[in-house]
PDB file of C-alpha atoms in Angstrom:
ATOM      1  CA  MET K 106     -51.539  -0.125  31.952  1.00 80.00           C
ATOM      2  CA  ILE K 107     -48.416  -0.234  29.909  1.00 88.00           C
ATOM      3  CA  GLN K 108     -46.238  -1.014  32.867  1.00 89.00           C
ATOM      4  CA  ARG K 109     -48.514  -3.966  33.910  1.00 87.00           C
ATOM      5  CA  MET K 110     -48.647  -5.376  30.445  1.00 91.00           C
ATOM      6  CA  VAL K 111     -44.843  -5.077  29.902  1.00 94.00           C
ATOM      7  CA  THR K 112     -44.129  -6.583  33.433  1.00 93.00           C
ATOM      8  CA  SER K 113     -46.372  -9.613  32.899  1.00 92.00           C
ATOM      9  CA  ALA K 114     -45.076 -10.158  29.371  1.00 95.00           C
ATOM     10  CA  LEU K 115     -41.485 -10.019  30.629  1.00 96.00           C
ATOM     11  CA  ILE K 116     -42.152 -12.685  33.247  1.00 97.00           C
ATOM     12  CA  ALA K 117     -44.142 -15.025  30.857  1.00 97.00           C
ATOM     13  CA  GLY K 118     -41.659 -14.380  28.074  1.00 98.00           C
ATOM     14  CA  PHE K 119     -38.534 -15.221  29.998  1.00 97.00           C
ATOM     15  CA  VAL K 120     -39.982 -18.407  31.528  1.00 98.00           C
ATOM     16  CA  ALA K 121     -41.123 -19.546  28.102  1.00 98.00           C
ATOM     17  CA  GLY K 122     -37.681 -18.528  26.681  1.00 98.00           C
ATOM     18  CA  LEU K 123     -35.870 -20.578  29.231  1.00 98.00           C
ATOM     19  CA  LEU K 124     -38.116 -23.550  28.517  1.00 98.00           C
ATOM     20  CA  ALA K 125     -37.533 -23.079  24.774  1.00 98.00           C
ATOM     21  CA  ALA K 126     -33.754 -23.100  25.383  1.00 97.00           C
ATOM     22  CA  LEU K 127     -33.975 -26.290  27.506  1.00 97.00           C
ATOM     23  CA  LEU K 128     -36.110 -28.016  24.852  1.00 97.00           C
ATOM     24  CA  HIS K 129     -33.740 -26.696  22.138  1.00 97.00           C
ATOM     25  CA  PHE K 130     -30.687 -28.253  23.701  1.00 97.00           C
ATOM     26  CA  ALA K 131     -32.614 -31.545  24.435  1.00 97.00           C
ATOM     27  CA  PHE K 132     -34.136 -32.036  21.034  1.00 97.00           C
ATOM     28  CA  VAL K 133     -33.137 -29.597  18.360  1.00 96.00           C
ATOM     29  CA  GLN K 134     -29.490 -28.496  18.646  1.00 95.00           C
ATOM     30  CA  GLN K 135     -28.115 -31.895  17.678  1.00 96.00           C
ATOM     31  CA  TYR K 136     -29.765 -31.621  14.263  1.00 96.00           C
ATOM     32  CA  ILE K 137     -28.411 -28.097  13.735  1.00 95.00           C
ATOM     33  CA  LEU K 138     -24.910 -29.418  14.449  1.00 94.00           C
ATOM     34  CA  LEU K 139     -25.402 -32.382  12.181  1.00 94.00           C
ATOM     35  CA  GLY K 140     -26.756 -30.124   9.405  1.00 93.00           C
ATOM     36  CA  GLU K 141     -23.813 -27.906   9.631  1.00 93.00           C
ATOM     37  CA  GLN K 142     -21.462 -30.887   9.206  1.00 93.00           C
ATOM     38  CA  TYR K 143     -23.191 -31.667   5.908  1.00 92.00           C
ATOM     39  CA  GLU K 144     -23.149 -27.867   5.033  1.00 90.00           C
ATOM     40  CA  SER K 145     -19.371 -27.745   5.703  1.00 88.00           C
ATOM     41  CA  GLY K 146     -18.611 -30.948   3.901  1.00 85.00           C
ATOM     42  CA  ALA K 147     -17.382 -32.635   7.110  1.00 87.00           C
ATOM     43  CA  LEU K 148     -20.034 -35.249   6.350  1.00 87.00           C
ATOM     44  CA  THR K 149     -21.383 -36.163   2.985  1.00 86.00           C
ATOM     45  CA  HIS K 150     -24.853 -37.514   2.480  1.00 81.00           C
ATOM     46  CA  PHE K 151     -24.098 -39.945  -0.392  1.00 74.00           C
ATOM     47  CA  ASP K 152     -21.042 -41.443   1.345  1.00 58.00           C
ATOM     48  CA  ALA K 153     -23.428 -42.355   4.192  1.00 48.00           C
ATOM     49  CA  ALA K 154     -25.994 -43.720   1.793  1.00 49.00           C
ATOM     50  CA  HIS K 155     -23.384 -46.046   0.245  1.00 48.00           C
ATOM     51  CA  SER K 156     -22.842 -47.856   3.607  1.00 46.00           C
ATOM     52  CA  THR K 157     -23.344 -51.474   3.568  1.00 43.00           C
ATOM     53  CA  SER K 158     -26.609 -51.579   5.552  1.00 43.00           C
ATOM     54  CA  ASP K 159     -29.468 -49.292   6.282  1.00 44.00           C
ATOM     55  CA  HIS K 160     -28.624 -49.439   9.884  1.00 42.00           C
ATOM     56  CA  GLY K 161     -25.115 -48.318   8.993  1.00 40.00           C
ATOM     57  CA  ALA K 162     -26.351 -45.412   7.031  1.00 40.00           C
ATOM     58  CA  MET K 163     -28.371 -44.206  10.033  1.00 42.00           C
ATOM     59  CA  THR K 164     -25.711 -44.483  12.591  1.00 42.00           C
ATOM     60  CA  ALA K 165     -22.693 -43.367  10.634  1.00 40.00           C
ATOM     61  CA  PRO K 166     -23.288 -39.571  10.723  1.00 42.00           C
ATOM     62  CA  SER K 167     -24.055 -39.432  14.493  1.00 41.00           C
ATOM     63  CA  GLU K 168     -20.867 -41.418  15.317  1.00 40.00           C
ATOM     64  CA  GLY K 169     -18.719 -38.812  13.705  1.00 39.00           C
ATOM     65  CA  ASP K 170     -20.831 -36.000  15.143  1.00 40.00           C
ATOM     66  CA  ASP K 171     -18.865 -34.678  18.085  1.00 41.00           C
ATOM     67  CA  HIS K 172     -15.361 -35.036  16.516  1.00 39.00           C
ATOM     68  CA  ALA K 173     -16.342 -33.278  13.315  1.00 38.00           C
ATOM     69  CA  ALA K 174     -18.194 -30.521  15.169  1.00 38.00           C
ATOM     70  CA  GLN K 175     -15.116 -29.738  17.313  1.00 37.00           C
ATOM     71  CA  SER K 176     -12.704 -29.763  14.469  1.00 38.00           C
ATOM     72  CA  HIS K 177     -15.104 -27.521  12.486  1.00 39.00           C
ATOM     73  CA  ASP K 178     -15.270 -25.103  15.304  1.00 39.00           C
ATOM     74  CA  ASP K 179     -11.503 -25.072  15.800  1.00 38.00           C
ATOM     75  CA  ASP K 180     -10.751 -24.724  12.195  1.00 38.00           C
ATOM     76  CA  ALA K 181     -13.164 -21.856  11.549  1.00 41.00           C
ATOM     77  CA  GLY K 182     -12.272 -20.002  14.708  1.00 46.00           C
ATOM     78  CA  GLU K 183     -16.033 -19.758  15.505  1.00 68.00           C
ATOM     79  CA  ALA K 184     -17.518 -18.954  18.955  1.00 79.00           C
ATOM     80  CA  SER K 185     -16.970 -21.568  21.631  1.00 90.00           C
ATOM     81  CA  PRO K 186     -19.830 -23.829  22.363  1.00 92.00           C
ATOM     82  CA  LEU K 187     -20.286 -22.010  25.635  1.00 94.00           C
ATOM     83  CA  VAL K 188     -20.686 -18.581  24.042  1.00 94.00           C
ATOM     84  CA  ARG K 189     -22.773 -20.005  21.250  1.00 94.00           C
ATOM     85  CA  ASN K 190     -25.152 -21.804  23.657  1.00 95.00           C
ATOM     86  CA  SER K 191     -25.377 -18.708  25.964  1.00 95.00           C
ATOM     87  CA  LEU K 192     -26.305 -16.623  22.935  1.00 95.00           C
ATOM     88  CA  THR K 193     -28.997 -19.273  22.218  1.00 95.00           C
ATOM     89  CA  VAL K 194     -30.548 -18.853  25.705  1.00 96.00           C
ATOM     90  CA  VAL K 195     -30.402 -14.983  25.402  1.00 96.00           C
ATOM     91  CA  PHE K 196     -32.070 -14.863  22.011  1.00 96.00           C
ATOM     92  CA  ALA K 197     -34.678 -17.539  22.863  1.00 97.00           C
ATOM     93  CA  GLY K 198     -35.561 -15.282  25.804  1.00 97.00           C
ATOM     94  CA  LEU K 199     -35.739 -12.228  23.696  1.00 97.00           C
ATOM     95  CA  ILE K 200     -37.923 -13.824  21.000  1.00 98.00           C
ATOM     96  CA  TYR K 201     -40.391 -15.314  23.465  1.00 98.00           C
ATOM     97  CA  VAL K 202     -40.479 -11.936  25.322  1.00 98.00           C
ATOM     98  CA  ALA K 203     -41.433 -10.414  21.964  1.00 98.00           C
ATOM     99  CA  TYR K 204     -44.121 -13.099  21.493  1.00 98.00           C
ATOM    100  CA  ALA K 205     -45.403 -12.460  25.102  1.00 98.00           C
ATOM    101  CA  LEU K 206     -45.664  -8.759  24.391  1.00 98.00           C
ATOM    102  CA  LEU K 207     -47.635  -9.380  21.195  1.00 98.00           C
ATOM    103  CA  LEU K 208     -49.923 -11.902  23.083  1.00 97.00           C
ATOM    104  CA  THR K 209     -50.439  -9.415  25.942  1.00 97.00           C
ATOM    105  CA  ALA K 210     -51.193  -6.617  23.476  1.00 97.00           C
ATOM    106  CA  GLY K 211     -53.890  -9.036  22.102  1.00 96.00           C
ATOM    107  CA  PHE K 212     -55.200  -9.545  25.648  1.00 96.00           C
ATOM    108  CA  GLY K 213     -55.477  -5.723  26.066  1.00 95.00           C
ATOM    109  CA  LEU K 214     -57.225  -5.386  22.795  1.00 95.00           C
ATOM    110  CA  ALA K 215     -59.677  -8.272  23.822  1.00 95.00           C
ATOM    111  CA  GLN K 216     -60.316  -6.520  27.175  1.00 93.00           C
ATOM    112  CA  SER K 217     -61.277  -3.242  25.464  1.00 92.00           C
ATOM    113  CA  PHE K 218     -64.006  -5.301  23.619  1.00 92.00           C
ATOM    114  CA  GLY K 219     -65.128  -6.703  26.947  1.00 93.00           C
ATOM    115  CA  ILE K 220     -63.596 -10.157  26.671  1.00 94.00           C
ATOM    116  CA  ALA K 221     -62.113 -11.532  29.901  1.00 94.00           C
ATOM    117  CA  ILE K 222     -58.786 -13.438  29.664  1.00 95.00           C
ATOM    118  CA  THR K 223     -58.066 -16.221  32.032  1.00 96.00           C
ATOM    119  CA  ALA K 224     -55.409 -18.956  32.094  1.00 97.00           C
ATOM    120  CA  ARG K 225     -57.708 -21.089  29.920  1.00 97.00           C
ATOM    121  CA  GLU K 226     -58.127 -18.439  27.287  1.00 97.00           C
ATOM    122  CA  GLY K 227     -54.412 -17.782  27.486  1.00 97.00           C
ATOM    123  CA  LEU K 228     -53.769 -21.440  26.735  1.00 98.00           C
ATOM    124  CA  LEU K 229     -55.970 -21.220  23.588  1.00 98.00           C
ATOM    125  CA  TRP K 230     -54.362 -17.971  22.490  1.00 98.00           C
ATOM    126  CA  GLY K 231     -50.963 -19.543  22.928  1.00 98.00           C
ATOM    127  CA  ILE K 232     -51.921 -22.370  20.681  1.00 98.00           C
ATOM    128  CA  ALA K 233     -53.312 -19.829  18.172  1.00 98.00           C
ATOM    129  CA  GLY K 234     -50.030 -17.991  18.462  1.00 98.00           C
ATOM    130  CA  PHE K 235     -48.077 -21.214  17.669  1.00 98.00           C
ATOM    131  CA  VAL K 236     -50.426 -21.688  14.615  1.00 98.00           C
ATOM    132  CA  SER K 237     -49.830 -18.101  13.510  1.00 98.00           C
ATOM    133  CA  PHE K 238     -46.094 -17.685  14.052  1.00 98.00           C
ATOM    134  CA  GLN K 239     -44.866 -21.254  13.542  1.00 97.00           C
ATOM    135  CA  LEU K 240     -47.201 -23.812  11.939  1.00 98.00           C
ATOM    136  CA  ALA K 241     -48.835 -21.599   9.180  1.00 98.00           C
ATOM    137  CA  PRO K 242     -45.427 -20.147   8.134  1.00 98.00           C
ATOM    138  CA  ALA K 243     -43.976 -23.721   8.153  1.00 97.00           C
ATOM    139  CA  LEU K 244     -46.596 -24.818   5.637  1.00 97.00           C
ATOM    140  CA  GLY K 245     -44.803 -22.729   3.082  1.00 96.00           C
ATOM    141  CA  LEU K 246     -41.365 -22.274   4.519  1.00 96.00           C
ATOM    142  CA  ALA K 247     -40.444 -25.481   6.505  1.00 95.00           C
ATOM    143  CA  PRO K 248     -38.035 -24.779   9.336  1.00 95.00           C
ATOM    144  CA  GLU K 249     -34.645 -24.644   7.647  1.00 92.00           C
ATOM    145  CA  LEU K 250     -31.818 -27.014   8.631  1.00 93.00           C
ATOM    146  CA  PRO K 251     -28.482 -25.101   8.137  1.00 89.00           C
ATOM    147  CA  GLY K 252     -27.479 -25.785   4.554  1.00 84.00           C
ATOM    148  CA  THR K 253     -30.997 -25.901   3.225  1.00 85.00           C
ATOM    149  CA  ILE K 254     -31.696 -24.508  -0.279  1.00 87.00           C
ATOM    150  CA  ALA K 255     -34.173 -21.610  -0.157  1.00 91.00           C
ATOM    151  CA  ALA K 256     -35.421 -18.708  -2.161  1.00 92.00           C
ATOM    152  CA  ASP K 257     -34.489 -15.048  -1.716  1.00 92.00           C
ATOM    153  CA  LEU K 258     -34.274 -14.114   1.935  1.00 93.00           C
ATOM    154  CA  THR K 259     -36.142 -10.844   1.819  1.00 93.00           C
ATOM    155  CA  ALA K 260     -39.031 -12.408  -0.143  1.00 95.00           C
ATOM    156  CA  ARG K 261     -39.264 -15.131   2.422  1.00 96.00           C
ATOM    157  CA  GLN K 262     -39.197 -12.721   5.339  1.00 96.00           C
ATOM    158  CA  ILE K 263     -42.010 -10.699   3.731  1.00 97.00           C
ATOM    159  CA  TRP K 264     -44.144 -13.793   3.198  1.00 98.00           C
ATOM    160  CA  TRP K 265     -43.373 -14.895   6.752  1.00 97.00           C
ATOM    161  CA  TRP K 266     -44.645 -11.589   8.281  1.00 97.00           C
ATOM    162  CA  GLY K 267     -47.584 -11.523   6.023  1.00 98.00           C
ATOM    163  CA  THR K 268     -48.574 -15.157   6.819  1.00 98.00           C
ATOM    164  CA  ALA K 269     -48.236 -14.608  10.593  1.00 98.00           C
ATOM    165  CA  LEU K 270     -50.341 -11.398  10.505  1.00 97.00           C
ATOM    166  CA  ALA K 271     -53.027 -12.928   8.140  1.00 98.00           C
ATOM    167  CA  THR K 272     -53.215 -16.076  10.278  1.00 98.00           C
ATOM    168  CA  GLY K 273     -53.441 -14.351  13.627  1.00 98.00           C
ATOM    169  CA  THR K 274     -56.076 -11.906  12.421  1.00 97.00           C
ATOM    170  CA  GLY K 275     -57.991 -14.780  10.690  1.00 98.00           C
ATOM    171  CA  LEU K 276     -58.073 -16.855  13.872  1.00 98.00           C
ATOM    172  CA  ALA K 277     -59.088 -13.895  16.022  1.00 97.00           C
ATOM    173  CA  LEU K 278     -61.885 -13.087  13.674  1.00 97.00           C
ATOM    174  CA  LEU K 279     -62.995 -16.745  13.556  1.00 97.00           C
ATOM    175  CA  ALA K 280     -63.024 -16.982  17.317  1.00 96.00           C
ATOM    176  CA  TYR K 281     -64.561 -13.570  18.212  1.00 96.00           C
ATOM    177  CA  GLY K 282     -66.150 -12.341  15.024  1.00 95.00           C
ATOM    178  CA  ARG K 283     -69.941 -12.623  14.453  1.00 95.00           C
ATOM    179  CA  GLY K 284     -71.730 -13.317  11.207  1.00 96.00           C
ATOM    180  CA  TYR K 285     -70.925 -15.150   7.964  1.00 97.00           C
ATOM    181  CA  LEU K 286     -69.220 -12.129   6.318  1.00 97.00           C
ATOM    182  CA  VAL K 287     -66.703 -11.914   9.082  1.00 97.00           C
ATOM    183  CA  TRP K 288     -66.055 -15.739   9.171  1.00 97.00           C
ATOM    184  CA  GLY K 289     -65.732 -15.743   5.430  1.00 98.00           C
ATOM    185  CA  ALA K 290     -63.118 -12.950   5.628  1.00 98.00           C
ATOM    186  CA  ALA K 291     -61.398 -14.922   8.308  1.00 98.00           C
ATOM    187  CA  VAL K 292     -61.213 -18.096   6.176  1.00 98.00           C
ATOM    188  CA  LEU K 293     -59.934 -15.943   3.239  1.00 98.00           C
ATOM    189  CA  LEU K 294     -57.214 -14.426   5.591  1.00 98.00           C
ATOM    190  CA  LEU K 295     -56.102 -17.923   6.664  1.00 98.00           C
ATOM    191  CA  ALA K 296     -55.995 -19.335   3.147  1.00 98.00           C
ATOM    192  CA  ALA K 297     -54.591 -16.275   1.282  1.00 98.00           C
ATOM    193  CA  PRO K 298     -50.853 -16.922   2.226  1.00 98.00           C
ATOM    194  CA  HIS K 299     -51.028 -20.394   0.967  1.00 98.00           C
ATOM    195  CA  ILE K 300     -53.000 -19.504  -2.265  1.00 98.00           C
ATOM    196  CA  ILE K 301     -50.274 -16.856  -2.988  1.00 97.00           C
ATOM    197  CA  GLY K 302     -47.632 -19.445  -1.941  1.00 97.00           C
ATOM    198  CA  ALA K 303     -44.348 -18.990  -0.246  1.00 97.00           C
ATOM    199  CA  PRO K 304     -41.220 -17.960  -2.337  1.00 96.00           C
ATOM    200  CA  LEU K 305     -39.608 -21.263  -3.385  1.00 93.00           C
ATOM    201  CA  PRO K 306     -36.178 -21.936  -4.906  1.00 91.00           C
ATOM    202  CA  ASP K 307     -35.842 -22.917  -8.560  1.00 90.00           C
ATOM    203  CA  GLY K 308     -34.613 -26.303  -7.665  1.00 89.00           C
ATOM    204  CA  PHE K 309     -33.373 -28.549  -4.695  1.00 87.00           C
ATOM    205  CA  TRP K 310     -29.907 -29.478  -4.246  1.00 84.00           C
ATOM    206  CA  GLY K 311     -29.593 -29.584  -0.451  1.00 86.00           C
ATOM    207  CA  VAL K 312     -26.569 -31.392   0.932  1.00 89.00           C
ATOM    208  CA  ALA K 313     -28.050 -32.975   4.159  1.00 91.00           C
ATOM    209  CA  PRO K 314     -30.110 -36.173   4.058  1.00 92.00           C
ATOM    210  CA  PRO K 315     -33.912 -35.540   3.943  1.00 91.00           C
ATOM    211  CA  GLU K 316     -34.206 -37.592   7.187  1.00 93.00           C
ATOM    212  CA  VAL K 317     -32.083 -35.012   9.035  1.00 94.00           C
ATOM    213  CA  GLY K 318     -34.115 -32.067   7.668  1.00 94.00           C
ATOM    214  CA  ALA K 319     -37.425 -33.820   8.364  1.00 95.00           C
ATOM    215  CA  MET K 320     -36.478 -34.698  12.002  1.00 96.00           C
ATOM    216  CA  PHE K 321     -35.286 -31.102  12.478  1.00 97.00           C
ATOM    217  CA  SER K 322     -38.560 -29.620  11.161  1.00 97.00           C
ATOM    218  CA  ALA K 323     -40.750 -31.899  13.201  1.00 97.00           C
ATOM    219  CA  ARG K 324     -38.889 -31.168  16.454  1.00 97.00           C
ATOM    220  CA  VAL K 325     -38.904 -27.448  15.891  1.00 97.00           C
ATOM    221  CA  LEU K 326     -42.612 -27.500  15.559  1.00 98.00           C
ATOM    222  CA  GLY K 327     -43.236 -29.977  18.352  1.00 98.00           C
ATOM    223  CA  THR K 328     -41.021 -28.110  20.890  1.00 98.00           C
ATOM    224  CA  ALA K 329     -42.632 -24.768  19.736  1.00 98.00           C
ATOM    225  CA  LEU K 330     -46.165 -26.025  20.472  1.00 98.00           C
ATOM    226  CA  VAL K 331     -45.089 -26.932  24.089  1.00 98.00           C
ATOM    227  CA  VAL K 332     -43.441 -23.576  24.637  1.00 98.00           C
ATOM    228  CA  TRP K 333     -46.311 -21.625  23.146  1.00 98.00           C
ATOM    229  CA  ALA K 334     -48.902 -23.450  25.300  1.00 98.00           C
ATOM    230  CA  VAL K 335     -46.855 -22.720  28.447  1.00 98.00           C
ATOM    231  CA  LEU K 336     -46.443 -19.073  27.276  1.00 98.00           C
ATOM    232  CA  GLY K 337     -50.085 -18.531  26.611  1.00 98.00           C
ATOM    233  CA  TRP K 338     -51.266 -20.193  29.833  1.00 98.00           C
ATOM    234  CA  LEU K 339     -48.746 -18.258  31.997  1.00 98.00           C
ATOM    235  CA  ALA K 340     -49.430 -14.958  30.294  1.00 97.00           C
ATOM    236  CA  GLY K 341     -53.208 -15.510  30.622  1.00 97.00           C
ATOM    237  CA  ARG K 342     -52.910 -16.417  34.370  1.00 97.00           C
ATOM    238  CA  LEU K 343     -50.765 -13.262  35.078  1.00 96.00           C
ATOM    239  CA  TRP K 344     -53.158 -11.195  33.119  1.00 95.00           C
ATOM    240  CA  SER K 345     -56.139 -12.293  34.941  1.00 93.00           C
ATOM    241  CA  GLN K 346     -54.517 -11.931  38.445  1.00 91.00           C
ATOM    242  CA  GLU K 347     -53.612  -8.360  37.553  1.00 85.00           C
ATOM    243  CA  ASN K 348     -56.941  -7.472  36.163  1.00 78.00           C
ATOM    244  CA  THR K 349     -59.076  -8.715  39.106  1.00 68.00           C
TER     245      THR K 349
ATOM    246  CA  MET E 220     -68.801  13.651  31.065  1.00 50.00           C
ATOM    247  CA  THR E 221     -68.826   9.960  31.914  1.00 60.00           C
ATOM    248  CA  THR E 222     -68.887   9.093  28.205  1.00 65.00           C
ATOM    249  CA  ASN E 223     -65.836  11.402  27.662  1.00 72.00           C
ATOM    250  CA  THR E 224     -64.015   9.678  30.655  1.00 73.00           C
ATOM    251  CA  GLN E 225     -64.791   6.269  29.218  1.00 74.00           C
ATOM    252  CA  ALA E 226     -63.683   7.328  25.828  1.00 76.00           C
ATOM    253  CA  THR E 227     -60.405   8.632  27.155  1.00 80.00           C
ATOM    254  CA  ALA E 228     -59.826   5.525  29.160  1.00 77.00           C
ATOM    255  CA  LYS E 229     -60.569   3.398  26.079  1.00 79.00           C
ATOM    256  CA  SER E 230     -58.285   5.343  23.768  1.00 83.00           C
ATOM    257  CA  SER E 231     -55.467   5.316  26.282  1.00 84.00           C
ATOM    258  CA  ALA E 232     -55.928   1.464  26.721  1.00 86.00           C
ATOM    259  CA  LEU E 233     -55.700   1.210  22.805  1.00 91.00           C
ATOM    260  CA  LEU E 234     -52.619   3.400  22.879  1.00 93.00           C
ATOM    261  CA  SER E 235     -51.074   1.084  25.476  1.00 92.00           C
ATOM    262  CA  VAL E 236     -51.971  -2.003  23.229  1.00 95.00           C
ATOM    263  CA  LEU E 237     -50.394  -0.334  20.275  1.00 95.00           C
ATOM    264  CA  PHE E 238     -47.202   0.550  22.118  1.00 96.00           C
ATOM    265  CA  VAL E 239     -46.853  -2.999  23.546  1.00 96.00           C
ATOM    266  CA  ALA E 240     -47.545  -4.631  20.177  1.00 96.00           C
ATOM    267  CA  LEU E 241     -44.974  -2.291  18.390  1.00 97.00           C
ATOM    268  CA  LEU E 242     -42.450  -3.142  21.227  1.00 97.00           C
ATOM    269  CA  GLY E 243     -43.005  -6.878  20.667  1.00 97.00           C
ATOM    270  CA  GLY E 244     -42.916  -6.625  16.806  1.00 97.00           C
ATOM    271  CA  THR E 245     -39.609  -4.583  17.009  1.00 97.00           C
ATOM    272  CA  ILE E 246     -37.813  -7.057  19.331  1.00 97.00           C
ATOM    273  CA  LEU E 247     -39.191  -9.901  17.027  1.00 96.00           C
ATOM    274  CA  PHE E 248     -37.719  -8.137  14.021  1.00 96.00           C
ATOM    275  CA  VAL E 249     -34.347  -7.260  15.466  1.00 95.00           C
ATOM    276  CA  ALA E 250     -33.778 -10.681  17.223  1.00 95.00           C
ATOM    277  CA  GLY E 251     -35.374 -12.843  14.484  1.00 94.00           C
ATOM    278  CA  HIS E 252     -35.201 -11.096  11.150  1.00 93.00           C
ATOM    279  CA  ALA E 253     -32.687  -8.167  10.931  1.00 92.00           C
ATOM    280  CA  GLN E 254     -29.998  -9.095   8.543  1.00 89.00           C
ATOM    281  CA  SER E 255     -26.943  -7.574  10.234  1.00 89.00           C
ATOM    282  CA  ALA E 256     -24.058 -10.108  10.250  1.00 90.00           C
ATOM    283  CA  ALA E 257     -23.372  -9.821  13.959  1.00 90.00           C
ATOM    284  CA  LEU E 258     -26.973 -10.171  14.860  1.00 92.00           C
ATOM    285  CA  HIS E 259     -27.373 -13.078  12.457  1.00 91.00           C
ATOM    286  CA  ASP E 260     -24.378 -14.952  13.966  1.00 90.00           C
ATOM    287  CA  ALA E 261     -25.451 -14.419  17.534  1.00 91.00           C
ATOM    288  CA  ALA E 262     -29.123 -15.423  16.971  1.00 93.00           C
ATOM    289  CA  HIS E 263     -28.191 -18.125  14.375  1.00 93.00           C
ATOM    290  CA  ASP E 264     -29.317 -21.339  16.197  1.00 93.00           C
ATOM    291  CA  VAL E 265     -32.483 -19.715  17.564  1.00 94.00           C
ATOM    292  CA  ARG E 266     -33.473 -18.364  14.239  1.00 94.00           C
ATOM    293  CA  HIS E 267     -33.229 -21.803  12.706  1.00 94.00           C
ATOM    294  CA  ALA E 268     -34.947 -23.395  15.633  1.00 93.00           C
ATOM    295  CA  THR E 269     -37.860 -20.865  15.559  1.00 93.00           C
ATOM    296  CA  GLY E 270     -38.438 -21.493  11.891  1.00 92.00           C
ATOM    297  CA  PHE E 271     -37.463 -18.017  10.770  1.00 94.00           C
ATOM    298  CA  PRO E 272     -36.148 -17.564   7.222  1.00 92.00           C
ATOM    299  CA  CYS E 273     -32.328 -17.329   8.083  1.00 84.00           C
ATOM    300  CA  HIS E 274     -29.863 -17.297   5.307  1.00 81.00           C
TER     301      HIS E 274
END
């Protein structure tokens, strides 16, 4: 059983990881590079804001984008774009394989309770995975543009894991549990991380324009929803094929 | 006898579930959250783009 679970998780995870990398380069990477230019001081937010027109303020940073990114890379002696982007593909694959393993473990648990998983259930589980691992944590800790001000890292990581675990368990109890007591516990689990609250910094003094951070966060969540939906559907389909 | 076999099958299925979940959790921790400098640099863009707390 372990071998079947791991194999289908590996296939679904790598496909999802490749899609994640593709969407990352199409929609997200440009904002990371832009954020790093504000982080390193190659661009400054308030200089852009002092441009003569609103239109100028919007276009000024992107015009300097490529040049500044290259000089920053050269100066700092960082990894070449090829190495950097290859590592992005590898780690996107690893992280979505990890998510696929967790999803498949969930399918196995469901099966032991007599719940059959098909591609359709898989799609719903994938969306629930997106809510548990991306959307709910993002309510407290918005996806961070490089250079974002944030609280202590360990505290945030603990809150992130707690939120993912509580949200995933809460959604599972809501979907498959029976009785008001179980549903009440589910709602409590879903709400608890946000009642406790994510660790926040004492103040905000981020260097990047809020528009860049907002676009980055929105695109991270939007692309993740697509990838999770595909991951869930594919994992569910592979699971149902192997278990019939 | 049948009950015993079913119980064994069920507990071995649950063990598989636990193993696969732990494997997934470990990879997620190492790739997404471990704070070693080399891992952080390699996974940097993905960590940001997956909404993990990074710095």
